[in-house]
PDB file of C-alpha atoms in Angstrom:
ATOM      1  CA  MET Q   1      46.267 137.593 117.729  1.00 51.00           C
ATOM      2  CA  ASN Q   2      48.496 136.671 115.152  1.00 59.00           C
ATOM      3  CA  THR Q   3      51.150 138.718 114.354  1.00 74.00           C
ATOM      4  CA  PRO Q   4      49.513 141.823 111.824  1.00 88.00           C
ATOM      5  CA  HIS Q   5      52.021 142.801 108.614  1.00 92.00           C
ATOM      6  CA  ILE Q   6      52.920 146.799 109.024  1.00 97.00           C
ATOM      7  CA  GLU Q   7      53.786 148.863 106.310  1.00 97.00           C
ATOM      8  CA  VAL Q   8      55.666 151.949 105.732  1.00 98.00           C
ATOM      9  CA  ALA Q   9      52.547 153.964 104.367  1.00 98.00           C
ATOM     10  CA  PHE Q  10      54.235 157.288 104.212  1.00 98.00           C
ATOM     11  CA  ASP Q  11      57.840 157.303 104.025  1.00 96.00           C
ATOM     12  CA  ALA Q  12      58.646 160.949 105.668  1.00 98.00           C
ATOM     13  CA  VAL Q  13      59.643 161.678 109.431  1.00 98.00           C
ATOM     14  CA  MET Q  14      57.006 163.697 111.005  1.00 98.00           C
ATOM     15  CA  GLN Q  15      58.169 165.791 114.494  1.00 98.00           C
ATOM     16  CA  THR Q  16      54.961 164.858 116.200  1.00 98.00           C
ATOM     17  CA  GLY Q  17      52.365 163.063 113.912  1.00 98.00           C
ATOM     18  CA  GLU Q  18      49.194 162.967 115.259  1.00 98.00           C
ATOM     19  CA  CYS Q  19      45.348 162.614 114.514  1.00 98.00           C
ATOM     20  CA  PRO Q  20      45.359 160.116 111.483  1.00 98.00           C
ATOM     21  CA  LEU Q  21      41.949 160.792 109.987  1.00 98.00           C
ATOM     22  CA  TRP Q  22      40.099 158.795 107.094  1.00 98.00           C
ATOM     23  CA  HIS Q  23      37.882 160.649 104.550  1.00 98.00           C
ATOM     24  CA  PRO Q  24      35.604 157.886 103.647  1.00 97.00           C
ATOM     25  CA  GLU Q  25      34.435 160.326 100.658  1.00 97.00           C
ATOM     26  CA  GLU Q  26      37.753 161.051  99.115  1.00 98.00           C
ATOM     27  CA  GLN Q  27      39.434 157.909  99.897  1.00 98.00           C
ATOM     28  CA  VAL Q  28      42.083 159.949 101.384  1.00 98.00           C
ATOM     29  CA  LEU Q  29      44.438 160.011 104.954  1.00 98.00           C
ATOM     30  CA  TYR Q  30      44.735 163.122 106.648  1.00 99.00           C
ATOM     31  CA  TRP Q  31      46.837 163.791 109.538  1.00 99.00           C
ATOM     32  CA  VAL Q  32      48.822 166.485 111.088  1.00 98.00           C
ATOM     33  CA  ASP Q  33      52.510 167.371 112.778  1.00 98.00           C
ATOM     34  CA  ILE Q  34      51.935 169.473 115.644  1.00 98.00           C
ATOM     35  CA  PRO Q  35      55.425 171.427 115.916  1.00 98.00           C
ATOM     36  CA  ALA Q  36      55.471 171.495 112.448  1.00 98.00           C
ATOM     37  CA  PHE Q  37      52.123 173.340 111.973  1.00 98.00           C
ATOM     38  CA  THR Q  38      51.240 171.149 108.790  1.00 98.00           C
ATOM     39  CA  VAL Q  39      48.409 169.385 108.028  1.00 98.00           C
ATOM     40  CA  HIS Q  40      48.877 166.355 105.661  1.00 98.00           C
ATOM     41  CA  ARG Q  41      46.781 164.206 102.917  1.00 98.00           C
ATOM     42  CA  LEU Q  42      47.951 161.365 101.758  1.00 98.00           C
ATOM     43  CA  ASP Q  43      46.212 159.239  98.631  1.00 98.00           C
ATOM     44  CA  PRO Q  44      47.450 155.879  99.711  1.00 98.00           C
ATOM     45  CA  SER Q  45      45.733 154.266  95.764  1.00 97.00           C
ATOM     46  CA  SER Q  46      47.993 156.808  94.338  1.00 97.00           C
ATOM     47  CA  GLY Q  47      51.040 157.424  96.611  1.00 97.00           C
ATOM     48  CA  ALA Q  48      49.696 161.396  95.844  1.00 98.00           C
ATOM     49  CA  HIS Q  49      51.034 164.044  98.865  1.00 98.00           C
ATOM     50  CA  ARG Q  50      49.484 167.018  99.674  1.00 98.00           C
ATOM     51  CA  SER Q  51      50.366 169.640 102.821  1.00 98.00           C
ATOM     52  CA  TRP Q  52      49.375 173.093 104.112  1.00 98.00           C
ATOM     53  CA  LYS Q  53      51.746 175.060 106.418  1.00 98.00           C
ATOM     54  CA  LEU Q  54      49.636 176.780 109.353  1.00 98.00           C
ATOM     55  CA  ALA Q  55      50.488 179.777 111.538  1.00 97.00           C
ATOM     56  CA  SER Q  56      48.994 178.074 114.400  1.00 98.00           C
ATOM     57  CA  GLU Q  57      49.546 174.608 115.695  1.00 98.00           C
ATOM     58  CA  PRO Q  58      46.979 172.062 114.269  1.00 98.00           C
ATOM     59  CA  ALA Q  59      46.266 169.497 116.590  1.00 98.00           C
ATOM     60  CA  THR Q  60      43.251 167.781 115.595  1.00 98.00           C
ATOM     61  CA  LEU Q  61      41.160 167.323 112.662  1.00 98.00           C
ATOM     62  CA  ALA Q  62      37.066 166.852 111.189  1.00 98.00           C
ATOM     63  CA  ILE Q  63      35.925 166.426 108.004  1.00 98.00           C
ATOM     64  CA  SER Q  64      33.495 168.953 107.306  1.00 98.00           C
ATOM     65  CA  ASP Q  65      29.842 168.282 105.758  1.00 98.00           C
ATOM     66  CA  LYS Q  66      30.408 171.517 103.986  1.00 97.00           C
ATOM     67  CA  GLY Q  67      33.262 169.870 102.305  1.00 97.00           C
ATOM     68  CA  GLY Q  68      37.733 170.736 103.324  1.00 98.00           C
ATOM     69  CA  LEU Q  69      38.479 170.383 107.357  1.00 98.00           C
ATOM     70  CA  ILE Q  70      38.011 171.801 110.349  1.00 98.00           C
ATOM     71  CA  VAL Q  71      41.552 172.541 112.157  1.00 98.00           C
ATOM     72  CA  ALA Q  72      41.546 172.546 115.909  1.00 98.00           C
ATOM     73  CA  MET Q  73      44.571 174.717 116.406  1.00 98.00           C
ATOM     74  CA  ARG Q  74      46.123 176.642 119.335  1.00 98.00           C
ATOM     75  CA  SER Q  75      44.616 179.466 118.246  1.00 98.00           C
ATOM     76  CA  GLY Q  76      40.794 178.301 117.709  1.00 98.00           C
ATOM     77  CA  PHE Q  77      38.993 176.373 115.196  1.00 98.00           C
ATOM     78  CA  ALA Q  78      39.093 177.070 111.529  1.00 98.00           C
ATOM     79  CA  HIS Q  79      38.035 175.853 108.080  1.00 98.00           C
ATOM     80  CA  LEU Q  80      40.665 174.384 105.525  1.00 98.00           C
ATOM     81  CA  ASP Q  81      39.603 174.425 102.188  1.00 98.00           C
ATOM     82  CA  THR Q  82      41.388 171.482 101.252  1.00 98.00           C
ATOM     83  CA  GLY Q  83      40.506 172.018  97.149  1.00 96.00           C
ATOM     84  CA  SER Q  84      43.270 174.245  97.314  1.00 95.00           C
ATOM     85  CA  ASP Q  85      47.332 173.914  97.252  1.00 94.00           C
ATOM     86  CA  GLU Q  86      47.288 177.479  99.319  1.00 96.00           C
ATOM     87  CA  VAL Q  87      46.277 177.707 103.028  1.00 97.00           C
ATOM     88  CA  ARG Q  88      42.563 178.877 102.681  1.00 98.00           C
ATOM     89  CA  LEU Q  89      41.792 179.197 106.070  1.00 98.00           C
ATOM     90  CA  THR Q  90      38.457 180.435 107.403  1.00 98.00           C
ATOM     91  CA  ASP Q  91      38.056 181.450 111.364  1.00 98.00           C
ATOM     92  CA  ILE Q  92      35.073 179.704 113.074  1.00 98.00           C
ATOM     93  CA  ALA Q  93      35.806 180.537 116.824  1.00 98.00           C
ATOM     94  CA  ALA Q  94      38.872 181.942 119.113  1.00 98.00           C
ATOM     95  CA  ALA Q  95      40.261 179.420 121.192  1.00 98.00           C
ATOM     96  CA  PRO Q  96      38.872 179.815 124.619  1.00 98.00           C
ATOM     97  CA  TYR Q  97      41.816 179.591 126.540  1.00 98.00           C
ATOM     98  CA  ASP Q  98      45.439 181.517 127.503  1.00 98.00           C
ATOM     99  CA  THR Q  99      46.952 180.151 124.394  1.00 98.00           C
ATOM    100  CA  ALA Q 100      50.804 180.860 126.385  1.00 98.00           C
ATOM    101  CA  ILE Q 101      50.324 177.562 128.369  1.00 98.00           C
ATOM    102  CA  THR Q 102      47.394 175.350 126.527  1.00 98.00           C
ATOM    103  CA  ARG Q 103      46.425 174.138 123.221  1.00 98.00           C
ATOM    104  CA  PHE Q 104      43.961 171.788 121.825  1.00 98.00           C
ATOM    105  CA  ASN Q 105      45.040 168.268 121.180  1.00 98.00           C
ATOM    106  CA  ASP Q 106      42.781 165.158 120.988  1.00 98.00           C
ATOM    107  CA  GLY Q 107      39.377 165.359 119.639  1.00 98.00           C
ATOM    108  CA  HIS Q 108      36.565 163.545 117.696  1.00 98.00           C
ATOM    109  CA  VAL Q 109      33.389 163.980 116.112  1.00 98.00           C
ATOM    110  CA  ASP Q 110      30.262 162.701 117.733  1.00 98.00           C
ATOM    111  CA  GLY Q 111      26.722 161.088 116.104  1.00 98.00           C
ATOM    112  CA  ALA Q 112      25.237 164.428 115.914  1.00 98.00           C
ATOM    113  CA  GLY Q 113      27.858 166.395 114.516  1.00 98.00           C
ATOM    114  CA  ARG Q 114      29.461 167.831 117.252  1.00 98.00           C
ATOM    115  CA  PHE Q 115      33.066 168.298 117.333  1.00 98.00           C
ATOM    116  CA  TRP Q 116      34.980 167.344 121.078  1.00 98.00           C
ATOM    117  CA  VAL Q 117      38.338 168.575 121.457  1.00 98.00           C
ATOM    118  CA  GLY Q 118      40.244 168.723 124.750  1.00 98.00           C
ATOM    119  CA  THR Q 119      43.279 170.481 125.679  1.00 98.00           C
ATOM    120  CA  ILE Q 120      46.648 169.922 126.885  1.00 98.00           C
ATOM    121  CA  TYR Q 121      48.331 171.906 129.862  1.00 97.00           C
ATOM    122  CA  GLU Q 122      51.479 172.325 128.808  1.00 97.00           C
ATOM    123  CA  PRO Q 123      53.372 173.579 132.137  1.00 96.00           C
ATOM    124  CA  ARG Q 124      51.930 170.280 133.597  1.00 94.00           C
ATOM    125  CA  ASP Q 125      51.960 171.197 137.352  1.00 93.00           C
ATOM    126  CA  LYS Q 126      48.196 170.663 137.628  1.00 94.00           C
ATOM    127  CA  PRO Q 127      45.371 169.234 136.147  1.00 95.00           C
ATOM    128  CA  ALA Q 128      44.217 172.134 134.126  1.00 96.00           C
ATOM    129  CA  ALA Q 129      43.223 170.791 130.996  1.00 97.00           C
ATOM    130  CA  GLU Q 130      39.802 171.353 129.637  1.00 98.00           C
ATOM    131  CA  MET Q 131      36.928 169.577 127.600  1.00 98.00           C
ATOM    132  CA  PHE Q 132      35.343 171.731 124.917  1.00 98.00           C
ATOM    133  CA  VAL Q 133      32.449 170.682 122.067  1.00 98.00           C
ATOM    134  CA  LEU Q 134      32.255 172.913 119.210  1.00 98.00           C
ATOM    135  CA  GLU Q 135      28.434 173.123 118.124  1.00 98.00           C
ATOM    136  CA  LYS Q 136      27.391 175.171 114.989  1.00 96.00           C
ATOM    137  CA  GLY Q 137      30.161 177.412 115.087  1.00 97.00           C
ATOM    138  CA  GLU Q 138      29.796 177.971 119.211  1.00 98.00           C
ATOM    139  CA  ILE Q 139      32.049 176.609 121.584  1.00 98.00           C
ATOM    140  CA  ARG Q 140      30.931 175.413 125.266  1.00 98.00           C
ATOM    141  CA  LYS Q 141      33.010 174.252 127.916  1.00 98.00           C
ATOM    142  CA  ALA Q 142      32.146 170.324 128.523  1.00 97.00           C
ATOM    143  CA  TRP Q 143      34.008 170.323 131.497  1.00 96.00           C
ATOM    144  CA  SER Q 144      37.329 171.094 133.141  1.00 94.00           C
ATOM    145  CA  GLY Q 145      39.842 169.964 135.387  1.00 85.00           C
ATOM    146  CA  GLY Q 146      40.862 166.158 136.731  1.00 90.00           C
ATOM    147  CA  MET Q 147      43.301 165.941 133.332  1.00 95.00           C
ATOM    148  CA  THR Q 148      46.437 167.590 132.206  1.00 96.00           C
ATOM    149  CA  ASN Q 149      46.578 165.938 128.942  1.00 97.00           C
ATOM    150  CA  SER Q 150      43.228 165.140 126.843  1.00 98.00           C
ATOM    151  CA  ASN Q 151      43.871 162.454 124.722  1.00 98.00           C
ATOM    152  CA  GLY Q 152      42.285 159.292 123.495  1.00 98.00           C
ATOM    153  CA  LEU Q 153      38.907 159.923 122.739  1.00 98.00           C
ATOM    154  CA  GLY Q 154      36.304 158.086 121.214  1.00 98.00           C
ATOM    155  CA  PHE Q 155      32.688 156.730 121.373  1.00 98.00           C
ATOM    156  CA  SER Q 156      31.203 153.271 120.952  1.00 98.00           C
ATOM    157  CA  PRO Q 157      29.361 152.433 117.756  1.00 98.00           C
ATOM    158  CA  ASP Q 158      25.932 153.107 119.192  1.00 98.00           C
ATOM    159  CA  TYR Q 159      27.301 157.013 120.504  1.00 98.00           C
ATOM    160  CA  LYS Q 160      26.182 155.593 124.159  1.00 98.00           C
ATOM    161  CA  ALA Q 161      29.355 155.548 125.863  1.00 98.00           C
ATOM    162  CA  MET Q 162      32.504 158.401 125.355  1.00 98.00           C
ATOM    163  CA  TYR Q 163      36.177 156.924 126.236  1.00 98.00           C
ATOM    164  CA  HIS Q 164      39.043 159.478 127.134  1.00 98.00           C
ATOM    165  CA  ALA Q 165      42.561 158.997 128.422  1.00 98.00           C
ATOM    166  CA  ASP Q 166      44.492 161.528 130.520  1.00 97.00           C
ATOM    167  CA  THR Q 167      47.748 161.189 129.139  1.00 97.00           C
ATOM    168  CA  SER Q 168      49.418 162.139 132.392  1.00 96.00           C
ATOM    169  CA  ALA Q 169      47.513 159.905 134.660  1.00 96.00           C
ATOM    170  CA  HIS Q 170      47.823 157.020 132.128  1.00 97.00           C
ATOM    171  CA  ARG Q 171      44.280 156.312 132.665  1.00 98.00           C
ATOM    172  CA  VAL Q 172      41.101 155.401 130.479  1.00 98.00           C
ATOM    173  CA  SER Q 173      37.944 156.562 131.197  1.00 98.00           C
ATOM    174  CA  ARG Q 174      34.296 155.768 130.424  1.00 98.00           C
ATOM    175  CA  PHE Q 175      31.326 157.541 130.405  1.00 98.00           C
ATOM    176  CA  ASP Q 176      27.776 157.338 129.862  1.00 98.00           C
ATOM    177  CA  PHE Q 177      26.962 159.361 126.914  1.00 98.00           C
ATOM    178  CA  ASP Q 178      23.916 161.518 125.135  1.00 98.00           C
ATOM    179  CA  VAL Q 179      24.448 162.066 121.867  1.00 98.00           C
ATOM    180  CA  ALA Q 180      21.021 163.669 121.941  1.00 98.00           C
ATOM    181  CA  ARG Q 181      22.054 166.156 124.652  1.00 97.00           C
ATOM    182  CA  GLY Q 182      25.892 166.087 124.224  1.00 98.00           C
ATOM    183  CA  THR Q 183      26.500 165.659 127.683  1.00 97.00           C
ATOM    184  CA  VAL Q 184      28.578 163.219 129.635  1.00 98.00           C
ATOM    185  CA  ASP Q 185      27.675 161.178 132.966  1.00 97.00           C
ATOM    186  CA  ASN Q 186      28.882 158.357 135.056  1.00 97.00           C
ATOM    187  CA  GLN Q 187      32.783 158.764 134.787  1.00 97.00           C
ATOM    188  CA  ARG Q 188      34.846 155.304 135.820  1.00 97.00           C
ATOM    189  CA  LEU Q 189      37.407 153.997 135.230  1.00 98.00           C
ATOM    190  CA  LEU Q 190      38.572 151.496 132.416  1.00 98.00           C
ATOM    191  CA  MET Q 191      42.012 151.158 132.460  1.00 98.00           C
ATOM    192  CA  GLN Q 192      44.909 152.423 135.135  1.00 98.00           C
ATOM    193  CA  PHE Q 193      47.969 151.418 133.305  1.00 97.00           C
ATOM    194  CA  SER Q 194      51.695 151.645 135.364  1.00 96.00           C
ATOM    195  CA  MET Q 195      53.253 154.698 135.935  1.00 95.00           C
ATOM    196  CA  ASP Q 196      56.274 153.313 137.180  1.00 94.00           C
ATOM    197  CA  LYS Q 197      58.989 153.775 134.349  1.00 91.00           C
ATOM    198  CA  GLU Q 198      61.521 151.574 136.358  1.00 89.00           C
ATOM    199  CA  ASN Q 199      59.316 148.395 136.363  1.00 89.00           C
ATOM    200  CA  ASN Q 200      56.291 147.059 134.186  1.00 86.00           C
ATOM    201  CA  TYR Q 201      56.273 150.127 132.328  1.00 94.00           C
ATOM    202  CA  GLY Q 202      54.105 149.859 129.020  1.00 96.00           C
ATOM    203  CA  GLY Q 203      54.147 152.936 127.942  1.00 98.00           C
ATOM    204  CA  ARG Q 204      51.286 155.998 128.494  1.00 98.00           C
ATOM    205  CA  PRO Q 205      47.595 156.227 126.435  1.00 98.00           C
ATOM    206  CA  ASP Q 206      47.824 158.469 123.601  1.00 98.00           C
ATOM    207  CA  GLY Q 207      45.165 158.842 120.666  1.00 98.00           C
ATOM    208  CA  ALA Q 208      42.674 155.852 120.064  1.00 98.00           C
ATOM    209  CA  ALA Q 209      39.871 154.564 118.004  1.00 98.00           C
ATOM    210  CA  VAL Q 210      36.879 152.228 118.120  1.00 98.00           C
ATOM    211  CA  ASP Q 211      36.282 149.410 115.845  1.00 98.00           C
ATOM    212  CA  SER Q 212      33.271 148.321 115.033  1.00 98.00           C
ATOM    213  CA  GLU Q 213      33.163 145.896 117.254  1.00 98.00           C
ATOM    214  CA  GLY Q 214      33.442 148.525 119.848  1.00 98.00           C
ATOM    215  CA  ASN Q 215      36.669 147.470 121.174  1.00 98.00           C
ATOM    216  CA  TYR Q 216      38.956 150.674 122.122  1.00 98.00           C
ATOM    217  CA  TRP Q 217      42.751 150.729 120.620  1.00 98.00           C
ATOM    218  CA  VAL Q 218      44.513 153.398 122.413  1.00 98.00           C
ATOM    219  CA  ALA Q 219      48.334 154.306 121.322  1.00 98.00           C
ATOM    220  CA  MET Q 220      50.790 153.574 124.311  1.00 98.00           C
ATOM    221  CA  PHE Q 221      53.296 156.443 124.163  1.00 98.00           C
ATOM    222  CA  GLU Q 222      56.840 155.298 124.866  1.00 98.00           C
ATOM    223  CA  GLY Q 223      55.386 151.650 124.711  1.00 98.00           C
ATOM    224  CA  ALA Q 224      56.226 150.666 121.196  1.00 98.00           C
ATOM    225  CA  ARG Q 225      52.388 148.928 120.887  1.00 98.00           C
ATOM    226  CA  LEU Q 226      48.766 149.971 120.358  1.00 98.00           C
ATOM    227  CA  VAL Q 227      46.615 147.756 123.245  1.00 98.00           C
ATOM    228  CA  LYS Q 228      42.946 146.713 122.666  1.00 98.00           C
ATOM    229  CA  LEU Q 229      40.526 147.002 125.554  1.00 98.00           C
ATOM    230  CA  SER Q 230      36.839 145.593 125.486  1.00 98.00           C
ATOM    231  CA  PRO Q 231      34.227 147.748 126.257  1.00 98.00           C
ATOM    232  CA  ALA Q 232      34.186 146.291 129.963  1.00 97.00           C
ATOM    233  CA  GLY Q 233      37.806 147.048 130.197  1.00 98.00           C
ATOM    234  CA  GLU Q 234      39.498 143.828 129.965  1.00 98.00           C
ATOM    235  CA  LEU Q 235      43.270 144.076 127.649  1.00 97.00           C
ATOM    236  CA  ILE Q 236      41.837 141.748 124.968  1.00 97.00           C
ATOM    237  CA  GLY Q 237      45.058 142.512 122.357  1.00 96.00           C
ATOM    238  CA  GLU Q 238      47.653 144.455 121.532  1.00 97.00           C
ATOM    239  CA  ILE Q 239      50.462 145.237 118.716  1.00 98.00           C
ATOM    240  CA  LYS Q 240      53.987 145.440 118.748  1.00 97.00           C
ATOM    241  CA  LEU Q 241      55.210 148.403 116.592  1.00 98.00           C
ATOM    242  CA  PRO Q 242      58.352 149.711 115.219  1.00 98.00           C
ATOM    243  CA  VAL Q 243      58.317 152.597 116.553  1.00 98.00           C
ATOM    244  CA  ARG Q 244      58.588 153.847 120.433  1.00 98.00           C
ATOM    245  CA  CYS Q 245      55.732 156.331 121.123  1.00 98.00           C
ATOM    246  CA  PRO Q 246      52.824 155.792 118.374  1.00 98.00           C
ATOM    247  CA  THR Q 247      50.866 158.481 118.999  1.00 98.00           C
ATOM    248  CA  MET Q 248      47.299 157.995 117.152  1.00 98.00           C
ATOM    249  CA  MET Q 249      45.337 155.460 114.955  1.00 98.00           C
ATOM    250  CA  ALA Q 250      42.578 155.459 112.712  1.00 98.00           C
ATOM    251  CA  PHE Q 251      40.820 152.757 110.347  1.00 98.00           C
ATOM    252  CA  GLY Q 252      41.215 153.964 106.883  1.00 98.00           C
ATOM    253  CA  GLY Q 253      41.039 152.189 103.113  1.00 98.00           C
ATOM    254  CA  ALA Q 254      37.861 151.141 101.390  1.00 97.00           C
ATOM    255  CA  ASP Q 255      37.048 148.076 103.774  1.00 98.00           C
ATOM    256  CA  LEU Q 256      38.252 150.088 106.862  1.00 98.00           C
ATOM    257  CA  ARG Q 257      40.203 147.588 107.509  1.00 98.00           C
ATOM    258  CA  THR Q 258      43.520 149.349 107.162  1.00 98.00           C
ATOM    259  CA  LEU Q 259      45.205 150.864 110.722  1.00 98.00           C
ATOM    260  CA  TYR Q 260      46.800 153.955 110.112  1.00 98.00           C
ATOM    261  CA  VAL Q 261      49.000 154.948 112.817  1.00 98.00           C
ATOM    262  CA  THR Q 262      51.056 158.127 113.436  1.00 98.00           C
ATOM    263  CA  SER Q 263      54.258 158.459 115.860  1.00 98.00           C
ATOM    264  CA  ALA Q 264      56.569 161.049 117.087  1.00 98.00           C
ATOM    265  CA  GLY Q 265      59.951 161.470 115.188  1.00 98.00           C
ATOM    266  CA  ALA Q 266      61.656 164.170 117.281  1.00 98.00           C
ATOM    267  CA  ARG Q 267      63.319 161.419 119.808  1.00 98.00           C
ATOM    268  CA  PRO Q 268      66.351 161.427 121.342  1.00 97.00           C
ATOM    269  CA  ALA Q 269      69.334 159.772 118.844  1.00 98.00           C
ATOM    270  CA  PRO Q 270      69.388 156.001 120.671  1.00 97.00           C
ATOM    271  CA  GLU Q 271      65.776 155.654 120.601  1.00 98.00           C
ATOM    272  CA  LEU Q 272      65.935 156.591 117.090  1.00 98.00           C
ATOM    273  CA  ALA Q 273      68.820 153.801 116.338  1.00 98.00           C
ATOM    274  CA  GLN Q 274      66.545 151.334 117.981  1.00 98.00           C
ATOM    275  CA  TYR Q 275      63.571 152.381 116.153  1.00 98.00           C
ATOM    276  CA  PRO Q 276      64.230 153.867 112.711  1.00 97.00           C
ATOM    277  CA  LEU Q 277      60.694 154.592 111.762  1.00 98.00           C
ATOM    278  CA  SER Q 278      59.869 156.238 114.214  1.00 98.00           C
ATOM    279  CA  GLY Q 279      57.577 159.495 112.950  1.00 98.00           C
ATOM    280  CA  LYS Q 280      56.602 157.590 109.953  1.00 98.00           C
ATOM    281  CA  LEU Q 281      53.235 156.896 108.831  1.00 98.00           C
ATOM    282  CA  LEU Q 282      52.562 153.465 109.482  1.00 98.00           C
ATOM    283  CA  ALA Q 283      49.435 150.745 107.662  1.00 98.00           C
ATOM    284  CA  ILE Q 284      48.467 147.529 109.562  1.00 98.00           C
ATOM    285  CA  ARG Q 285      46.239 145.133 108.177  1.00 97.00           C
ATOM    286  CA  MET Q 286      43.189 144.297 110.276  1.00 97.00           C
ATOM    287  CA  ASP Q 287      41.318 141.464 110.774  1.00 95.00           C
ATOM    288  CA  VAL Q 288      38.271 143.644 111.994  1.00 96.00           C
ATOM    289  CA  ALA Q 289      36.894 146.765 110.476  1.00 98.00           C
ATOM    290  CA  GLY Q 290      36.949 149.956 111.666  1.00 98.00           C
ATOM    291  CA  ARG Q 291      33.907 152.679 111.606  1.00 96.00           C
ATOM    292  CA  ALA Q 292      33.400 155.698 109.110  1.00 95.00           C
ATOM    293  CA  GLU Q 293      34.046 159.204 111.169  1.00 96.00           C
ATOM    294  CA  PRO Q 294      31.225 161.635 111.041  1.00 97.00           C
ATOM    295  CA  ALA Q 295      31.083 164.563 109.466  1.00 98.00           C
ATOM    296  CA  TYR Q 296      30.564 168.081 111.660  1.00 98.00           C
ATOM    297  CA  ILE Q 297      28.009 169.553 110.992  1.00 98.00           C
ATOM    298  CA  GLU Q 298      28.479 173.791 110.351  1.00 93.00           C
TER     299      GLU Q 298
END
């Protein structure tokens, strides 16, 4: 793989930039800064930027088929009116967990318009995270336990497979996915990354995206790289980054060949000295296109 050109798409530093989401109709990028309680919007063609400061941490976003966004916050799901500079939120469903120790984390919409969002169990003393599905305004639990930090969600182009990462376990799994029923089955290991931080440590899997060829891209937090896995779990490529803690990526642009990468900027001073672009939104031109994100059907 040729070394791609990496640019800064937005120069402000995010504390924890996350969940970049390309809106194909608006031709803009949305993302969140979780600890700053903020949703951001960037028009790459003009450089115009807008943001909305919320009362609860936004973790992940979905395009709504009614316009605007669906925001998964610590407090639950809500609809954000992005046509207004004011914060206009309409509650959809309250969080189905104890918000003192748990919040929503990573998520994506499936091919039938359901919004899948996992949680992070913040005490991290046991694998108590869960996976939830928002469908037609109702929340149901898809599975619970077996993970601490639900991340890296993605679907194959034909929606017959779901990918999922548990960041704390440094593990990526693949499930059989039934898009008609909205169910998963047959979990198996796709990739186990090293947990030895003293030797052969390349970071732990965070957010992810699936390209148009069906390959799974995952951001390696603390690894300063993006990793490309085949559907069979082969490591078939990587991109070295000028940030140590990338968090997630999304394919965007008119041709879906610009990869936008978010990262963490609230990091120790020695790390920031080595990686001064930490927390800034990066853009990478790719040889392969991504896929348009489906809208959540309200």
